[in-house]
C-alpha positions as CSV (number, residue, x, y, z in Angstrom):
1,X,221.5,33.5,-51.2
2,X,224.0,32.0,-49.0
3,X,223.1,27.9,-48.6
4,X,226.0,25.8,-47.2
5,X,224.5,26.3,-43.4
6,X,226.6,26.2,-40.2
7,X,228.0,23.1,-40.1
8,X,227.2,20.5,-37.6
9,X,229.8,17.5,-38.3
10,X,228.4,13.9,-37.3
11,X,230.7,12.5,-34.6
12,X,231.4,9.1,-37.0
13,X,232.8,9.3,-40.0
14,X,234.6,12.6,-39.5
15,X,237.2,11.7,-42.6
16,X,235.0,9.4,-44.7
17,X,234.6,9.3,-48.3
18,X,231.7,9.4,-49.7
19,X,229.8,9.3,-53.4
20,X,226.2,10.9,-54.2
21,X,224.3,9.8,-57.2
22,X,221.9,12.7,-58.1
23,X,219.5,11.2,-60.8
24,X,218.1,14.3,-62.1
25,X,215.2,15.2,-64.8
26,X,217.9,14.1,-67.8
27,X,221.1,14.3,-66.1
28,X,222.9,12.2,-63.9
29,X,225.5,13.6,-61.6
30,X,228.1,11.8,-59.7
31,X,230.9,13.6,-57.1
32,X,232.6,12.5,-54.6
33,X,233.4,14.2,-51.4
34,X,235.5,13.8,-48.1
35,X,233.3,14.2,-45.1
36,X,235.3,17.0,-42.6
37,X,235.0,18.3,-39.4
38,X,234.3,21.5,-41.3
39,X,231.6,20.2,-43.8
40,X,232.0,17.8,-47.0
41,X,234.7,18.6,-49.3
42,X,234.4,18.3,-52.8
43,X,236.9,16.2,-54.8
44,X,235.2,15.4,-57.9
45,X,232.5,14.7,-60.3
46,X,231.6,13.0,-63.0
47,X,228.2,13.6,-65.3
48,X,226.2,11.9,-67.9
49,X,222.7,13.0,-69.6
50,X,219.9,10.7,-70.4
51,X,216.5,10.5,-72.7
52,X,214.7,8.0,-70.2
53,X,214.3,5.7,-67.9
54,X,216.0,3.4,-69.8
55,X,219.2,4.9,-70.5
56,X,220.0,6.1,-67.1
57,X,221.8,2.5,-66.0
58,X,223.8,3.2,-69.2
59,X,224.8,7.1,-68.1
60,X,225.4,6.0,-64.6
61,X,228.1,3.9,-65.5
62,X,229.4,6.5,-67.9
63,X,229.6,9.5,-65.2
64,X,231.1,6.4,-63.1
65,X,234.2,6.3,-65.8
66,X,234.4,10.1,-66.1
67,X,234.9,10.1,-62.2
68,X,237.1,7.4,-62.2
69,X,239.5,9.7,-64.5
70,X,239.9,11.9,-61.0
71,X,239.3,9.4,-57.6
72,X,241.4,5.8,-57.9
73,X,237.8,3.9,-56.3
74,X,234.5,4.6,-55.7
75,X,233.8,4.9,-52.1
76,X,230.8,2.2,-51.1
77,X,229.5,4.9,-48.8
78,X,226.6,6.7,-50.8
79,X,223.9,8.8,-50.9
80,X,221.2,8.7,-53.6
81,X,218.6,11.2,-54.9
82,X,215.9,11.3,-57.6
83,X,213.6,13.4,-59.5
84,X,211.5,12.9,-62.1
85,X,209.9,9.9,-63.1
86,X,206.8,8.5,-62.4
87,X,207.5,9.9,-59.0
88,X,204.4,10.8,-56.5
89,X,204.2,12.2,-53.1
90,X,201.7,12.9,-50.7
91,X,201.5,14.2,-47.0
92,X,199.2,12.0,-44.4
93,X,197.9,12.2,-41.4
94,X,198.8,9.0,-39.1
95,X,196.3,9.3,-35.8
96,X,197.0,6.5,-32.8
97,X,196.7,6.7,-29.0
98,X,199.6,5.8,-27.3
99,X,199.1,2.9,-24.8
100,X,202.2,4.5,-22.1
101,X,201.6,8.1,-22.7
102,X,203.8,9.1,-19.8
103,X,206.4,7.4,-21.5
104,X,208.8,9.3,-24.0
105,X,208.4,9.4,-27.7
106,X,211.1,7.8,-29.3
107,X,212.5,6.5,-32.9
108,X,211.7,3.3,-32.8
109,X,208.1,4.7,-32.2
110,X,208.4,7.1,-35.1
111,X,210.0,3.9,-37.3
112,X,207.1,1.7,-36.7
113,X,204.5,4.4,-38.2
114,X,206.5,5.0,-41.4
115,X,207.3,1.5,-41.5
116,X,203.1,0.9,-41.9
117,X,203.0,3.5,-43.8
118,X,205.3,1.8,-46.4
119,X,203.7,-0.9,-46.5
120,X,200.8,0.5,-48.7
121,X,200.8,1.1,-52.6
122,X,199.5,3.8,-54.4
123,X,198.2,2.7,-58.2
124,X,200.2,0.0,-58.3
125,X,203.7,2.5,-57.2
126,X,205.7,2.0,-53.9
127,X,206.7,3.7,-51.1
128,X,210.4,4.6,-51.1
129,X,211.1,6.8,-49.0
130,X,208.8,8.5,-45.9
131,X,209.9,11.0,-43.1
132,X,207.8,13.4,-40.5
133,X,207.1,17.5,-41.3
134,X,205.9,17.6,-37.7
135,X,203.4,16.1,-35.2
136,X,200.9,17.4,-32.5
137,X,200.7,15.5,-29.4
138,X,197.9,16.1,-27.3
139,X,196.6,19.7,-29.2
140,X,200.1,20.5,-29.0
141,X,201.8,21.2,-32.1
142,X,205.8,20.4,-31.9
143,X,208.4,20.1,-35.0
144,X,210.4,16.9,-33.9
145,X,207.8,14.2,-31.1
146,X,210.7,12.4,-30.1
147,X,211.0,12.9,-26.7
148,X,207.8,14.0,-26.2
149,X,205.2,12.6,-23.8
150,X,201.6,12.2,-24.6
151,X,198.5,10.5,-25.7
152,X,197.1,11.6,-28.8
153,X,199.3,11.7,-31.3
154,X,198.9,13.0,-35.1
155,X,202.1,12.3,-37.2
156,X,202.4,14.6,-40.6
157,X,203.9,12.1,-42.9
158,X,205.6,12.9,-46.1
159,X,205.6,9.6,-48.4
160,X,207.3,9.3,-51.7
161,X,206.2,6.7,-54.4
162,X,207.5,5.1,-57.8
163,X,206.5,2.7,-59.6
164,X,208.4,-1.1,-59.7
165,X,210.3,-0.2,-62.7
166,X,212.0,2.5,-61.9
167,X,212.8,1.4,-58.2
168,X,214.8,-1.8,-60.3
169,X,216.7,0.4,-62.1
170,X,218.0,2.1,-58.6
171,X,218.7,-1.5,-57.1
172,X,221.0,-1.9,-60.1
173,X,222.3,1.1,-60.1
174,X,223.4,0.4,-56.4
175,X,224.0,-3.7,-57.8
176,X,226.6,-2.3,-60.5
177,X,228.3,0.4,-58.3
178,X,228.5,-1.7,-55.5
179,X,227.3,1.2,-53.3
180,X,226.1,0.8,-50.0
181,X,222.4,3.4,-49.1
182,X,221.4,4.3,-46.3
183,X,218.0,5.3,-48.4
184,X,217.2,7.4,-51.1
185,X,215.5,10.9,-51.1
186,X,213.4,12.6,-53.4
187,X,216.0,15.3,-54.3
188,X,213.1,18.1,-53.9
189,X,213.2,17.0,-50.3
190,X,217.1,17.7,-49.5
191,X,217.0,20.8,-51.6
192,X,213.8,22.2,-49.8
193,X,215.1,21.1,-46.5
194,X,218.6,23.4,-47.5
195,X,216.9,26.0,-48.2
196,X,214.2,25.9,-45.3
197,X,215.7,28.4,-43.4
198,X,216.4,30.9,-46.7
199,X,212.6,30.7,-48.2
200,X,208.7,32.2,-46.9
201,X,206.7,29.4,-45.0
202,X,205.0,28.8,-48.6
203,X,207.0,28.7,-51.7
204,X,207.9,26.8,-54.9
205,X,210.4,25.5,-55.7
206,X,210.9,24.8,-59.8
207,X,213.7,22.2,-60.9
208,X,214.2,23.3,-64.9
209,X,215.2,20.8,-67.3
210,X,215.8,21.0,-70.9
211,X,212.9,18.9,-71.9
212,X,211.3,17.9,-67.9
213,X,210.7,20.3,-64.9
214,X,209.7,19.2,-61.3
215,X,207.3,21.4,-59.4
216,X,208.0,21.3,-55.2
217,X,205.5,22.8,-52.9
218,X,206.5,24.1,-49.8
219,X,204.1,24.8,-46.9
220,X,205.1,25.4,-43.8
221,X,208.6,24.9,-44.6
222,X,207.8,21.6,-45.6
223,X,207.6,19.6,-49.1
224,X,203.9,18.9,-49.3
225,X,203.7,17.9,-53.1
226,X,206.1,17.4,-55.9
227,X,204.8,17.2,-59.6
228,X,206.8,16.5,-62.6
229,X,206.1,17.3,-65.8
230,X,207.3,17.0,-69.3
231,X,208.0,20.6,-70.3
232,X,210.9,22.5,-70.0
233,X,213.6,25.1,-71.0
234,X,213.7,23.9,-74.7
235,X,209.9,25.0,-74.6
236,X,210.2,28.0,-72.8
237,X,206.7,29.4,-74.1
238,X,205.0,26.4,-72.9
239,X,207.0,25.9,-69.4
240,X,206.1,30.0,-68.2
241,X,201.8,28.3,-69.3
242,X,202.9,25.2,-66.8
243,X,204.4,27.6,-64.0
244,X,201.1,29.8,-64.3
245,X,199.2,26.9,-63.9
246,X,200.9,25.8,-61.1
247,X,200.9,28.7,-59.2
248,X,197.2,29.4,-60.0
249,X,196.7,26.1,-58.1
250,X,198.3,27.0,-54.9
251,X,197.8,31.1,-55.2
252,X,196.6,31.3,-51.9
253,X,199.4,29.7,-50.6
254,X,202.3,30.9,-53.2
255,X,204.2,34.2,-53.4
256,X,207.4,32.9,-53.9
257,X,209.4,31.0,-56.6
258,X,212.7,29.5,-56.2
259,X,214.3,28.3,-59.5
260,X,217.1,25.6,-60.3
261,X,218.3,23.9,-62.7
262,X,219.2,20.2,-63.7
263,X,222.0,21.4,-66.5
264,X,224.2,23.8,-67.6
265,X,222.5,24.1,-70.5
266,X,219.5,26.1,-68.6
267,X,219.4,29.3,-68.4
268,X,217.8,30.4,-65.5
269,X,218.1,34.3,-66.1
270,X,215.4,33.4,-69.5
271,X,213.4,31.7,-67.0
272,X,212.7,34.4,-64.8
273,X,212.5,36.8,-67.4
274,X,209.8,34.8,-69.2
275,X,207.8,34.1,-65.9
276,X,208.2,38.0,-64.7
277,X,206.7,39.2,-67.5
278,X,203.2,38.2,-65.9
279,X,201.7,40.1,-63.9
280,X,200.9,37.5,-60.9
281,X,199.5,40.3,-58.2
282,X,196.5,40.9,-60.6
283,X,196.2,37.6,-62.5
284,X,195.8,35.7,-59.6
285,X,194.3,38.5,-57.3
286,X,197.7,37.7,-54.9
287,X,198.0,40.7,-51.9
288,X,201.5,41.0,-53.4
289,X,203.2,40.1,-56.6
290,X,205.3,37.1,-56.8
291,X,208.9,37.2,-55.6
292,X,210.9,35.4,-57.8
293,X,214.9,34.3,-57.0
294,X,217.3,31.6,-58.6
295,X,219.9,29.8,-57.3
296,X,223.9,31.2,-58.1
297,X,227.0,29.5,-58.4
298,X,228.4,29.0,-54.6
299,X,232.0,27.4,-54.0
300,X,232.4,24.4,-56.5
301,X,228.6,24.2,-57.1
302,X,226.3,25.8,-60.0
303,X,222.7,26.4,-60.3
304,X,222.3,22.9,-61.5
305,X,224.6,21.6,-58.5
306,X,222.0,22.5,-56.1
307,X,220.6,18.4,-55.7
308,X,224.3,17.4,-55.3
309,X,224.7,20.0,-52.9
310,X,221.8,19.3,-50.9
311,X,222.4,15.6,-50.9
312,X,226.1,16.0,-50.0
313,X,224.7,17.6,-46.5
314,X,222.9,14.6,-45.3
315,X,225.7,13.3,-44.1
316,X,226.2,16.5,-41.8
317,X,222.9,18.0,-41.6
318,X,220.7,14.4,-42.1
């Protein structure tokens, strides 16, 4: 499966450097790439595992030295993406009538939704991120409102939570790095948004970790739900129960799995193995049995490259 898409350069920053910080299930990745009229460039990358929340200030820094060993300075521009965690998502539904429905939908329309939207709290965790799947305006479903005109509008909103914690440890991370944000993504976001075009309307997508996987649900294209859990290829057994369960929950929806990995150490051919050896069509009483695909090396990036890649794009596809 091809996934570097048709590039679309942004008309700034044509020959920028830029760094993403992937904070994965027990990895973090660092690389650093040139933004391109042709796409972003790799140049280099630097990586550090972690046991918790609490060490991954301390294997920042570290991947920060190993990529100092190939780029003279970290460039300020950045992108940042995370998994794991205590992070939570759900997708709303954000009614409102619009008081000039002859008049266009635009961003700053769209911004002052989400922005309401982040104001709430969810068990004492915070919105850090929130962005539209889609919207119908006036019975009218459409993928992107802005510039649409209408009355009734319902916004899908996607919203990503963490608790306070964790959300310090980021602001650090970007304090010590002196890194400049424009936001950070839930990693399962960027990766499902690659691979939008590559998947089944419904699908899920499984990040494996040696000890942690994250569980993405895709429906309609769109990330819906991401669950984490603390299972993974070093309890291989255990992890193909989890998948099971997962798909059992969402069998109506699910025929498709999409596997990736957070380290080298994963192997990705044992995973499928273990999981195809169930028979899904007649377990879960599915029409057909469950295709099952992983992600392969492409260019500079592995199976457990997939977050960098998909975070590197933002700044052509974003």
């Amino acid at each position: 499966m091809k996934l570097i898409p048709k590039i679309f350069p942004s008309k700034k920053n044509k020959n920028a450097r830029f760094v993403v910080v992937d904070i994965g299930l027990g990895r973090v990745n660092m690389a650093v790439f040139d933004s391109t009229t042709e796409g972003p460039k790799f140049v280099g990358v630097g990586r550090r595992s972690f046991t918790g929340s609490d060490t991954i200030l301390d294997a920042t820094l570290e991947a920060t030295d190993a990529l100092g060993a190939i780029v003279d300075e970290l460039p300020q521009t950045a992108i940042v993406g995370v998994s794991g965690g205590t992070l939570k998502t759900l997708t709303t539904i954000a009614k409102y009538t619009r008081e000039k429905p002859k008049a266009a939908i635009d961003k700053s329309e769209i911004s002052q939704v989400l922005k309401k939207i982040a104001t709430q709290e969810d068990e004492g965790q915070k919105v850090f991120f929130s962005t539209i799947n889609g919207a119908t305006v006036d019975g009218a479903k459409v993928t992107n409102p802005i510039g649409v005109k209408g009355e009734k509008v319902e916004l899908n909103c996607f919203v990503a939570y963490k608790n306070a914690e964790e959300l310090a440890v980021y602001e650090q991370i970007i304090e010590e790095l002196e890194i400049k944000p424009e936001k950070i993504f839930p990693t399962s976001q960027v990766v499902a948004k690659m691979i939008s075009d590559k998947i089944p309307d419904h699908a899920l997508l499984l990040r494996v970790g040696q000890t942690r996987s994250e569980a993405a649900f895709i429906e309609d294209r769109h990330l819906v739900k991401v669950i984490n859990f603390d299972l993974g290829f070093e309890q291989l057994d255990f992890l193909n129960f989890a998948i099971e369960a997962l798909l059992e929950e969402q069998k109506e929806k699910v025929g498709y799995l999409w596997l990736y990995s957070d380290s080298d150490e994963v192997n990705l051919v044992d995973v499928m193995e273990k999981v195809s050896d169930v028979d899904c069509k007649k377990k879960f009483g599915l029409k057909e049995n469950l295709k099952i695909e992983r992600a392969e090396s492409e260019n500079n990036f592995a199976p457990s490259d997939m977050g960098l890649l998909a975070l590197s794009l933002q700044e052509i596809i974003g």
